[in-house]
Coordinates of C-alpha atoms in Angstrom, one line a residue:
Chain L
X15 CA 2.2 -0.5 -4.0
X16 CA -1.5 0.4 -3.7
X17 CA -4.0 -2.4 -4.2
X18 CA -6.7 0.3 -4.7
X19 CA -6.6 4.1 -4.9
X20 CA -6.8 5.4 -2.2
X21 CA -6.0 2.5 0.1
X22 CA -6.5 2.6 3.8
X23 CA -3.5 1.9 5.9
X24 CA -3.0 1.3 9.6
X25 CA 0.6 1.2 10.8
X26 CA 1.1 -0.3 14.2
X27 CA 4.1 0.5 16.3
X28 CA 4.7 -1.3 19.6
X29 CA 7.5 -0.1 21.9
X30 CA 8.4 -2.1 24.9
X31 CA 10.1 -0.6 28.0
X32 CA 11.5 -3.1 30.5
X33 CA 11.0 -2.6 34.2
X34 CA 13.6 -0.2 35.7
X35 CA 13.9 1.7 32.4
X36 CA 15.4 5.1 33.2
X37 CA 13.8 8.4 32.3
X38 CA 14.7 9.5 28.8
X39 CA 14.9 6.0 27.4
X40 CA 13.8 6.0 23.7
X41 CA 12.6 3.3 21.4
X42 CA 12.8 4.0 17.7
X43 CA 10.9 2.1 15.0
X44 CA 11.2 2.4 11.3
X45 CA 7.9 2.0 9.5
X46 CA 8.0 0.4 6.0
X47 CA 5.3 1.9 3.8
X48 CA 6.1 0.0 0.7
X49 CA 5.1 2.9 -1.5
X50 CA 5.9 3.3 -5.2
X51 CA 7.5 6.4 -6.6
X52 CA 4.2 7.9 -7.6
X53 CA 2.4 7.1 -4.3
X54 CA 2.1 9.1 -1.1
X55 CA 1.0 8.3 2.4
X56 CA -1.1 10.6 4.5
X57 CA -1.4 10.0 8.2
X58 CA -4.7 11.4 9.6
X59 CA -4.7 10.2 13.2
X60 CA -3.1 8.2 15.9
X61 CA -4.5 5.8 18.5
X62 CA -2.7 5.0 21.7
X63 CA -2.7 2.1 24.1
X64 CA -0.4 1.4 27.1
X65 CA -0.3 -1.9 28.9
X66 CA 2.2 -3.6 31.2
X67 CA 5.0 -5.7 29.7
X68 CA 3.1 -8.8 31.0
X69 CA 0.1 -7.8 28.9
X70 CA -1.9 -6.7 31.9
X71 CA -4.3 -3.9 31.3
X72 CA -3.8 -0.4 32.8
X73 CA -6.5 2.1 33.6
X74 CA -5.7 5.5 32.0
X75 CA -7.2 7.2 35.1
X76 CA -5.2 5.4 37.8
X77 CA -2.1 3.9 36.2
X78 CA 1.2 5.2 37.3
X79 CA 4.4 5.7 35.3
X80 CA 2.7 6.0 31.9
X81 CA 4.3 9.3 30.8
X82 CA 5.5 8.8 27.2
X83 CA 6.2 11.2 24.3
X84 CA 6.0 10.5 20.6
X85 CA 8.2 11.9 17.9
X86 CA 7.3 11.3 14.2
X87 CA 10.2 11.8 11.8
X88 CA 9.4 12.1 8.1
X89 CA 12.5 12.3 5.9
X90 CA 15.0 14.5 7.8
X91 CA 12.4 16.5 9.8
X92 CA 10.0 15.9 12.6
X93 CA 6.3 16.3 11.8
X94 CA 4.9 17.7 14.0
X95 CA 8.1 19.5 14.8
X96 CA 7.8 18.9 18.5
X97 CA 7.2 15.7 20.6
X98 CA 3.6 14.8 21.4
X99 CA 2.6 13.7 24.9
X100 CA 0.7 10.4 24.7
X101 CA -1.1 10.2 28.0
X102 CA -3.7 12.9 27.2
X103 CA -4.6 11.0 24.1
X104 CA -4.7 7.6 26.0
X105 CA -6.9 9.1 28.7
X106 CA -9.4 10.5 26.2
X107 CA -12.7 8.7 25.5
X108 CA -11.9 8.4 21.8
X109 CA -8.4 7.2 22.6
X110 CA -7.3 9.0 19.4
X111 CA -5.9 12.3 18.2
X112 CA -6.8 13.6 14.8
X113 CA -4.2 15.9 13.2
X114 CA -5.5 19.2 11.9
X115 CA -3.9 18.4 8.6
X116 CA -2.5 15.0 7.5
X117 CA 1.2 14.1 7.8
X118 CA 2.6 13.6 4.3
X119 CA 5.1 10.8 3.6
X120 CA 6.5 10.8 0.1
X121 CA 8.4 8.2 -1.8
X122 CA 11.8 7.2 -0.3
X123 CA 11.2 9.3 2.8
X124 CA 12.0 7.3 5.9
X125 CA 9.1 7.2 8.4
X126 CA 10.5 6.9 11.9
X127 CA 8.7 6.8 15.2
X128 CA 10.4 7.4 18.5
X129 CA 8.7 6.8 21.8
X130 CA 10.4 8.4 24.8
X131 CA 9.9 7.4 28.4
X132 CA 9.6 10.6 30.5
X133 CA 9.5 8.9 33.9
X134 CA 11.7 6.2 35.4
X135 CA 9.9 2.8 35.6
X136 CA 9.9 0.8 38.9
X137 CA 11.7 -2.5 39.1
X138 CA 9.8 -5.8 39.1
X139 CA 7.5 -7.7 36.9
X140 CA 4.5 -5.8 35.7
X141 CA 6.2 -2.4 36.0
X142 CA 7.4 -2.4 32.4
X143 CA 5.3 -0.8 29.7
X144 CA 4.2 -1.6 26.1
X145 CA 3.2 1.5 24.2
X146 CA 1.2 0.7 21.1
X147 CA 0.5 3.5 18.6
X148 CA -1.7 3.0 15.5
X149 CA -1.3 5.4 12.7
X150 CA -4.6 5.7 10.7
X151 CA -3.5 6.6 7.2
X152 CA -4.1 6.1 3.5
X153 CA -1.8 5.3 0.6
X154 CA -2.8 6.9 -2.7
X155 CA -1.4 7.6 -6.1
X156 CA -0.2 11.2 -6.5
X157 CA -2.5 13.3 -8.6
X158 CA -1.0 15.2 -11.5
X159 CA -2.6 18.5 -12.5
X160 CA -3.1 18.6 -16.3
X161 CA -3.0 21.7 -18.6
X162 CA -6.4 22.7 -19.9
X163 CA -6.0 21.4 -23.4
X164 CA -7.3 18.5 -25.4
X165 CA -4.1 16.5 -24.9
X166 CA -4.1 16.5 -21.1
X167 CA -0.3 16.6 -20.9
X168 CA 0.9 16.9 -17.3
X169 CA 1.4 20.5 -16.2
X170 CA 5.1 21.4 -15.8
X171 CA 6.4 22.7 -12.5
X172 CA 6.9 26.1 -14.2
X173 CA 3.2 26.4 -14.7
X174 CA 3.4 26.2 -18.5
Chain V
X22 CA -26.5 -10.1 -5.1
X23 CA -27.7 -6.7 -4.0
X24 CA -31.3 -6.4 -3.0
X25 CA -30.9 -2.6 -3.1
X26 CA -28.2 -0.3 -4.4
X27 CA -26.2 0.3 -2.2
X28 CA -27.1 -2.3 0.4
X29 CA -25.7 -2.1 3.9
X30 CA -23.7 -5.1 5.1
X31 CA -22.2 -6.1 8.4
X32 CA -19.7 -9.0 8.2
X33 CA -19.0 -10.6 11.6
X34 CA -15.8 -12.6 12.3
X35 CA -15.5 -14.5 15.6
X36 CA -12.3 -16.1 16.6
X37 CA -11.9 -18.2 19.8
X38 CA -8.6 -18.8 21.6
X39 CA -8.9 -21.3 24.4
X40 CA -6.9 -21.0 27.6
X41 CA -3.3 -21.8 27.4
X42 CA -3.0 -20.8 23.7
X43 CA 0.5 -20.1 22.7
X44 CA 1.6 -16.6 21.7
X45 CA 1.3 -15.7 18.0
X46 CA -1.4 -18.3 17.3
X47 CA -3.4 -17.3 14.3
X48 CA -7.0 -18.0 13.2
X49 CA -8.1 -17.3 9.7
X50 CA -11.7 -16.7 8.6
X51 CA -12.9 -16.5 5.0
X52 CA -15.8 -14.2 4.5
X53 CA -18.3 -14.9 1.7
X54 CA -19.7 -11.7 0.3
X55 CA -22.0 -13.3 -2.3
X56 CA -21.4 -10.5 -4.7
X57 CA -22.2 -10.6 -8.4
X58 CA -19.6 -9.7 -11.1
X59 CA -20.9 -6.2 -11.4
X60 CA -20.9 -5.5 -7.6
X61 CA -18.4 -4.3 -5.2
X62 CA -18.1 -4.3 -1.4
X63 CA -16.8 -1.3 0.5
X64 CA -15.7 -1.7 4.1
X65 CA -15.9 1.6 6.1
X66 CA -15.2 0.6 9.6
X67 CA -14.3 -2.2 12.0
X68 CA -15.8 -2.7 15.5
X69 CA -14.0 -4.8 18.1
X70 CA -15.1 -6.7 21.1
X71 CA -13.2 -9.1 23.3
X72 CA -14.8 -11.3 25.9
X73 CA -13.5 -14.1 28.1
X74 CA -14.1 -17.6 26.9
X75 CA -14.8 -20.5 29.3
X76 CA -15.2 -23.9 27.6
X77 CA -14.4 -25.9 30.7
X78 CA -16.8 -24.9 33.5
X79 CA -19.8 -26.2 31.4
X80 CA -18.3 -28.6 28.9
X81 CA -20.1 -28.3 25.6
X82 CA -21.4 -24.9 26.4
X83 CA -19.2 -21.9 25.8
X84 CA -19.5 -19.3 28.6
X85 CA -18.8 -15.8 27.5
X86 CA -18.1 -13.1 30.1
X87 CA -17.7 -9.4 29.3
X88 CA -14.2 -7.9 29.9
X89 CA -13.4 -4.4 31.0
X90 CA -10.8 -3.0 28.6
X91 CA -9.2 -1.1 31.4
X92 CA -8.6 -4.2 33.6
X93 CA -8.6 -7.2 31.3
X94 CA -5.2 -8.8 30.7
X95 CA -4.0 -10.8 27.7
X96 CA -6.1 -9.1 25.2
X97 CA -3.4 -8.1 22.7
X98 CA -4.5 -9.2 19.2
X99 CA -3.4 -8.2 15.7
X100 CA -5.6 -8.3 12.6
X101 CA -4.7 -8.7 9.0
X102 CA -7.2 -8.1 6.3
X103 CA -6.5 -9.8 3.0
X104 CA -8.4 -8.8 -0.2
X105 CA -7.5 -10.8 -3.3
X106 CA -3.8 -11.3 -3.3
X107 CA -2.8 -8.5 -1.1
X108 CA -3.3 -7.2 2.5
X109 CA -5.4 -4.0 2.8
X110 CA -4.2 -2.3 4.9
X111 CA -0.8 -3.6 3.8
X112 CA 0.3 -4.3 7.4
X113 CA -1.0 -6.2 10.4
X114 CA -2.3 -3.8 13.0
X115 CA -3.2 -4.0 16.7
X116 CA -6.8 -4.0 17.7
X117 CA -6.5 -3.2 21.4
X118 CA -6.2 0.6 20.8
X119 CA -9.5 0.4 19.1
X120 CA -11.1 -1.9 21.7
X121 CA -10.2 0.4 24.6
X122 CA -11.7 3.5 22.9
X123 CA -15.2 4.7 23.7
X124 CA -16.7 3.7 20.4
X125 CA -14.7 0.5 20.0
X126 CA -14.7 1.3 16.3
X127 CA -11.9 2.0 13.8
X128 CA -13.0 4.1 10.9
X129 CA -10.8 3.7 7.9
X130 CA -9.8 6.9 6.2
X131 CA -10.8 5.4 2.9
X132 CA -12.9 2.3 2.5
X133 CA -11.4 -1.1 1.8
X134 CA -12.6 -2.3 -1.6
X135 CA -13.5 -5.9 -2.4
X136 CA -14.2 -6.7 -6.0
X137 CA -15.9 -9.7 -7.6
X138 CA -14.1 -13.0 -7.1
X139 CA -11.5 -11.5 -4.7
X140 CA -11.2 -13.7 -1.7
X141 CA -11.8 -11.7 1.5
X142 CA -10.0 -13.1 4.5
X143 CA -9.4 -12.0 8.0
X144 CA -6.5 -13.3 10.1
X145 CA -6.5 -12.7 13.9
X146 CA -3.3 -13.3 15.7
X147 CA -3.1 -13.7 19.5
X148 CA 0.0 -11.7 20.3
X149 CA 0.3 -12.4 24.1
X150 CA -1.1 -15.9 24.2
X151 CA -3.7 -16.8 26.9
X152 CA -3.1 -17.8 30.5
X153 CA -3.8 -21.2 32.0
X154 CA -4.7 -20.2 35.5
X155 CA -8.5 -20.1 35.4
X156 CA -11.3 -21.5 33.2
X157 CA -12.1 -18.0 32.1
X158 CA -8.6 -17.3 30.7
X159 CA -9.7 -18.1 27.1
X160 CA -10.5 -15.2 24.8
X161 CA -13.1 -14.6 22.1
X162 CA -12.6 -11.7 19.8
X163 CA -15.3 -10.5 17.5
X164 CA -14.9 -8.1 14.6
X165 CA -17.8 -6.5 12.8
X166 CA -17.0 -5.0 9.5
X167 CA -19.4 -2.2 8.7
X168 CA -19.7 -2.3 4.9
X169 CA -21.9 -1.8 1.9
X170 CA -22.5 -3.8 -1.2
X171 CA -23.1 -1.7 -4.3
X172 CA -23.4 -2.1 -8.1
X173 CA -20.3 -0.8 -9.8
X174 CA -20.9 2.5 -11.6
X175 CA -19.8 2.7 -15.2
X176 CA -18.9 6.0 -16.8
X177 CA -20.7 6.4 -20.1

């Protein structure tokens, strides 16, 4: 439920991969948007951070075994339709990727985030990884187009 | 009370976590906006900085040392912004992805709105806890909210 219209939202997803995690390991997180039936969420950008499972910092320029992919599922489909490689975003100065058009999440559509490890992690403390992805979004009340009349009745889907 | 309309505002929140702080420790700060009943605050962005905090080397004098986001450990903090009765954004979010970016600034897609008499509160949670190996293992996190204070416009 929006406190204001529109309302900024930042959804944080942290996925932890233990040391020795095999290539292809996935972590899936369901994001609860708490939106009402007349509200929609638009996701404009993602921010990425990768650190070791012991909370030690990693340098994007020198760290090894930091190859992860991100899949965003909205309702039954993936949006974007293909997985996104996270390391190029993490290595960027802005640390963020802005979508060319926002991802739309409607009422009752599950928003699911899957992070995939593309490279086997080494054994031993400090070789695990925590991948944090922030989704910069807003939650807003859906706008209804009105017929050009004095009554301002909502326009029907048939265009009448 | 606005001196001009709109008036730029920067609200700074500083939270200090001493060494050996347990994970999930929270510090809450209430921000006084001093707005009149016809004024509103809009928060457009949040800037983050984290430094090491040493309260032991020179007792009574806090020593702050810059940290490199690419090498500093135990800097995993979450932030919750509460406006009135609700959180805006509705969920707690991690600030480290913002801190390690070049600008160290998170720009909200739409501004956070604070109306008259709405308590404005910031909660910082230390996710990882702090170490206890050296005097410099404490952490100080500072958030700057880039905002403006404006007189509400009324449609006539």
